[in-house]
Amino acid sequence: GLGIPGGMAAGILVGLWMVRRQHMNQGEAIAAIVPTLPLAQAIGRLGNWFNQELFGGPTDLPWGLEIDEAHRPAQYLDVETFHPTFLYEAVWNLLLCGLLLLLDRRRRLLDVPTLVTDPRRVSRPGSLMAVYVLGYGLGRLWIEAVRIDPASLILGVRINIWMSLVLIAGSAAYLVWLRRRAPGPRRPVLPT
């Protein structure tokens, strides 16, 4: 379902409200929180393992997950091991967390005025969040394609695949827009 995205959206809105109420810098507060989002999601996905839910199709891969017969879909009662899609998503989110931490570290280093030689390299407000949303959307896109649990469909496609496509398109468009807004390289003024 839309549980994680809805919870994340509500958490972000409440967080922004608190930041505004405390008169904090919204951009810096968001940048500080963004890397924790995929980490929290990765931890949350462990609940799917304990509940034996949200797994993928049958597999004979060595890391296939054994699902109790009581939790298997009726059409797969004779199959024992399934893709652990929640594990795939947890690993994806941990990798995304690492990427965000690296990008944030690079951003902080580049924000030091003596190191900035190209103004286009300085991070823009929301760029780290856009990278997170893009990465989350890409991960959910392929994971949703492997899952077999019942889901709402639009035009025969899982709603979370549509949601992922919207997240990918929106965040990619925002990153392109930020890049185009960045000032161009400064040309040296030559003496005449």
Short mmCIF file of C-alpha atoms in Angstrom, two decimals, residues 12-184:
data_model
loop_
_atom_site.label_atom_id
_atom_site.label_comp_id
_atom_site.label_asym_id
_atom_site.label_seq_id
_atom_site.Cartn_x
_atom_site.Cartn_y
_atom_site.Cartn_z
CA ILE A 12 8.14 15.62 6.51
CA LEU A 13 5.24 18.09 6.73
CA VAL A 14 5.23 17.95 10.55
CA GLY A 15 9.02 18.32 10.56
CA LEU A 16 8.84 21.38 8.30
CA TRP A 17 6.15 22.87 10.52
CA MET A 18 8.38 22.36 13.59
CA VAL A 19 11.41 23.82 11.82
CA ARG A 20 9.40 26.88 10.79
CA ARG A 21 7.95 27.23 14.29
CA GLN A 22 11.47 27.18 15.79
CA HIS A 23 12.74 29.64 13.13
CA MET A 24 15.38 27.20 11.90
CA ASN A 25 16.92 27.08 8.43
CA GLN A 26 14.58 24.74 6.52
CA GLY A 27 17.14 23.74 3.90
CA GLU A 28 19.75 22.73 6.45
CA ALA A 29 17.19 20.90 8.60
CA ILE A 30 15.96 18.90 5.61
CA ALA A 31 19.50 18.10 4.49
CA ALA A 32 20.32 16.83 7.99
CA ILE A 33 17.26 14.58 8.13
CA VAL A 34 17.23 13.18 4.57
CA PRO A 35 19.91 10.46 5.03
CA THR A 36 17.99 9.07 8.02
CA LEU A 37 14.85 8.40 5.96
CA PRO A 38 16.11 5.37 4.00
CA LEU A 39 17.81 4.06 7.15
CA ALA A 40 14.49 4.15 9.00
CA GLN A 41 12.78 2.47 6.05
CA ALA A 42 15.39 -0.31 5.99
CA ILE A 43 14.80 -1.01 9.68
CA GLY A 44 11.03 -0.89 9.20
CA ARG A 45 11.17 -3.49 6.43
CA LEU A 46 12.40 -6.07 8.95
CA GLY A 47 8.83 -6.19 10.25
CA ASN A 48 7.76 -7.69 6.92
CA TRP A 49 10.13 -10.58 7.57
CA PHE A 50 8.69 -11.29 11.01
CA ASN A 51 5.15 -11.04 9.62
CA GLN A 52 5.99 -13.12 6.51
CA GLU A 53 4.41 -10.54 4.23
CA LEU A 54 5.25 -8.49 1.15
CA PHE A 55 7.46 -11.12 -0.45
CA GLY A 56 8.04 -11.73 -4.13
CA GLY A 57 7.48 -14.59 -6.50
CA PRO A 58 8.83 -18.11 -6.14
CA THR A 59 12.60 -18.59 -6.40
CA ASP A 60 15.18 -21.32 -6.02
CA LEU A 61 17.99 -18.83 -5.30
CA PRO A 62 20.06 -19.59 -2.18
CA TRP A 63 18.68 -16.55 -0.36
CA GLY A 64 15.06 -17.49 -1.09
CA LEU A 65 12.81 -16.98 1.91
CA GLU A 66 10.86 -19.91 3.34
CA ILE A 67 7.26 -18.86 3.89
CA ASP A 68 4.89 -20.87 6.09
CA GLU A 69 2.05 -22.47 4.16
CA ALA A 70 -0.44 -20.38 6.14
CA HIS A 71 1.08 -17.17 4.69
CA ARG A 72 1.45 -18.32 1.07
CA PRO A 73 -0.95 -17.21 -1.65
CA ALA A 74 -3.34 -20.00 -2.66
CA GLN A 75 -1.75 -20.42 -6.09
CA TYR A 76 1.67 -21.04 -4.47
CA LEU A 77 0.82 -23.55 -1.74
CA ASP A 78 3.23 -26.08 -3.27
CA VAL A 79 6.13 -23.57 -3.34
CA GLU A 80 8.31 -23.08 -0.25
CA THR A 81 10.80 -20.30 -1.09
CA PHE A 82 10.08 -16.80 -2.36
CA HIS A 83 12.01 -13.63 -3.21
CA PRO A 84 12.52 -11.62 0.01
CA THR A 85 11.54 -8.30 -1.57
CA PHE A 86 11.53 -6.55 1.80
CA LEU A 87 15.19 -7.60 2.18
CA TYR A 88 15.94 -6.27 -1.30
CA GLU A 89 14.31 -2.98 -0.33
CA ALA A 90 16.16 -2.85 3.00
CA VAL A 91 19.52 -3.35 1.25
CA TRP A 92 18.56 -0.81 -1.44
CA ASN A 93 17.66 1.71 1.28
CA LEU A 94 20.95 1.14 3.14
CA LEU A 95 22.86 1.75 -0.10
CA LEU A 96 20.77 4.87 -0.71
CA CYS A 97 21.53 6.05 2.84
CA GLY A 98 25.26 5.62 2.15
CA LEU A 99 24.98 7.55 -1.13
CA LEU A 100 23.11 10.39 0.57
CA LEU A 101 25.74 10.60 3.33
CA LEU A 102 28.51 10.76 0.71
CA LEU A 103 26.70 13.44 -1.27
CA ASP A 104 25.98 15.44 1.88
CA ARG A 105 29.62 15.22 2.97
CA ARG A 106 30.73 16.39 -0.48
CA ARG A 107 28.18 19.21 -0.35
CA ARG A 108 29.45 20.40 3.01
CA LEU A 109 33.04 20.32 1.79
CA LEU A 110 32.13 22.26 -1.34
CA ASP A 111 30.23 24.88 0.64
CA VAL A 112 33.52 26.08 2.14
CA PRO A 113 34.17 29.27 0.12
CA THR A 114 37.87 28.57 -0.52
CA LEU A 115 37.03 25.21 -2.10
CA VAL A 116 34.27 26.44 -4.38
CA THR A 117 35.66 27.12 -7.81
CA ASP A 118 32.56 26.31 -9.85
CA PRO A 119 29.32 27.79 -8.50
CA ARG A 120 27.32 25.09 -10.31
CA ARG A 121 28.79 22.50 -7.91
CA VAL A 122 27.36 24.09 -4.78
CA SER A 123 24.25 22.22 -3.65
CA ARG A 124 20.89 23.82 -4.11
CA PRO A 125 18.01 23.72 -1.63
CA GLY A 126 16.22 20.40 -1.82
CA SER A 127 18.79 18.68 -4.02
CA LEU A 128 19.60 16.00 -1.43
CA MET A 129 15.88 15.35 -0.89
CA ALA A 130 15.40 15.07 -4.65
CA VAL A 131 18.20 12.50 -4.87
CA TYR A 132 16.53 10.54 -2.06
CA VAL A 133 13.12 10.62 -3.77
CA LEU A 134 14.70 9.61 -7.09
CA GLY A 135 16.58 6.73 -5.47
CA TYR A 136 13.55 5.60 -3.49
CA GLY A 137 11.40 5.65 -6.62
CA LEU A 138 13.94 3.64 -8.61
CA GLY A 139 14.19 1.04 -5.86
CA ARG A 140 10.44 0.69 -5.42
CA LEU A 141 9.96 0.44 -9.19
CA TRP A 142 11.92 -2.79 -9.54
CA ILE A 143 10.87 -4.21 -6.16
CA GLU A 144 7.17 -3.72 -6.91
CA ALA A 145 7.64 -5.61 -10.18
CA VAL A 146 8.81 -8.68 -8.18
CA ARG A 147 6.13 -8.62 -5.46
CA ILE A 148 3.11 -10.93 -5.68
CA ASP A 149 0.89 -9.67 -2.86
CA PRO A 150 -2.51 -8.25 -3.85
CA ALA A 151 -2.35 -4.58 -4.81
CA SER A 152 -4.60 -1.93 -6.29
CA LEU A 153 -4.13 -1.64 -10.04
CA ILE A 154 -4.45 1.21 -12.50
CA LEU A 155 -4.59 0.08 -16.13
CA GLY A 156 -3.41 -3.35 -14.99
CA VAL A 157 -0.28 -1.97 -13.28
CA ARG A 158 0.34 -1.89 -9.51
CA ILE A 159 -0.41 1.53 -8.04
CA ASN A 160 3.02 1.66 -6.37
CA ILE A 161 4.68 1.29 -9.78
CA TRP A 162 2.73 4.34 -10.97
CA MET A 163 3.69 6.17 -7.77
CA SER A 164 7.34 5.27 -8.33
CA LEU A 165 7.22 6.60 -11.89
CA VAL A 166 5.75 9.89 -10.63
CA LEU A 167 8.46 10.15 -7.93
CA ILE A 168 11.21 9.41 -10.46
CA ALA A 169 9.90 11.90 -13.03
CA GLY A 170 9.26 14.65 -10.48
CA SER A 171 12.60 14.38 -8.70
CA ALA A 172 14.57 14.04 -11.95
CA ALA A 173 12.79 17.10 -13.37
CA TYR A 174 13.58 19.06 -10.20
CA LEU A 175 17.27 18.10 -10.36
CA VAL A 176 17.44 19.12 -14.04
CA TRP A 177 15.70 22.40 -13.20
CA LEU A 178 18.20 23.08 -10.39
CA ARG A 179 21.09 22.35 -12.74
CA ARG A 180 19.73 24.73 -15.39
CA ARG A 181 19.23 27.48 -12.80
CA ALA A 182 22.85 27.21 -11.67
CA PRO A 183 25.03 30.06 -12.85
CA GLY A 184 27.35 29.24 -15.73
#
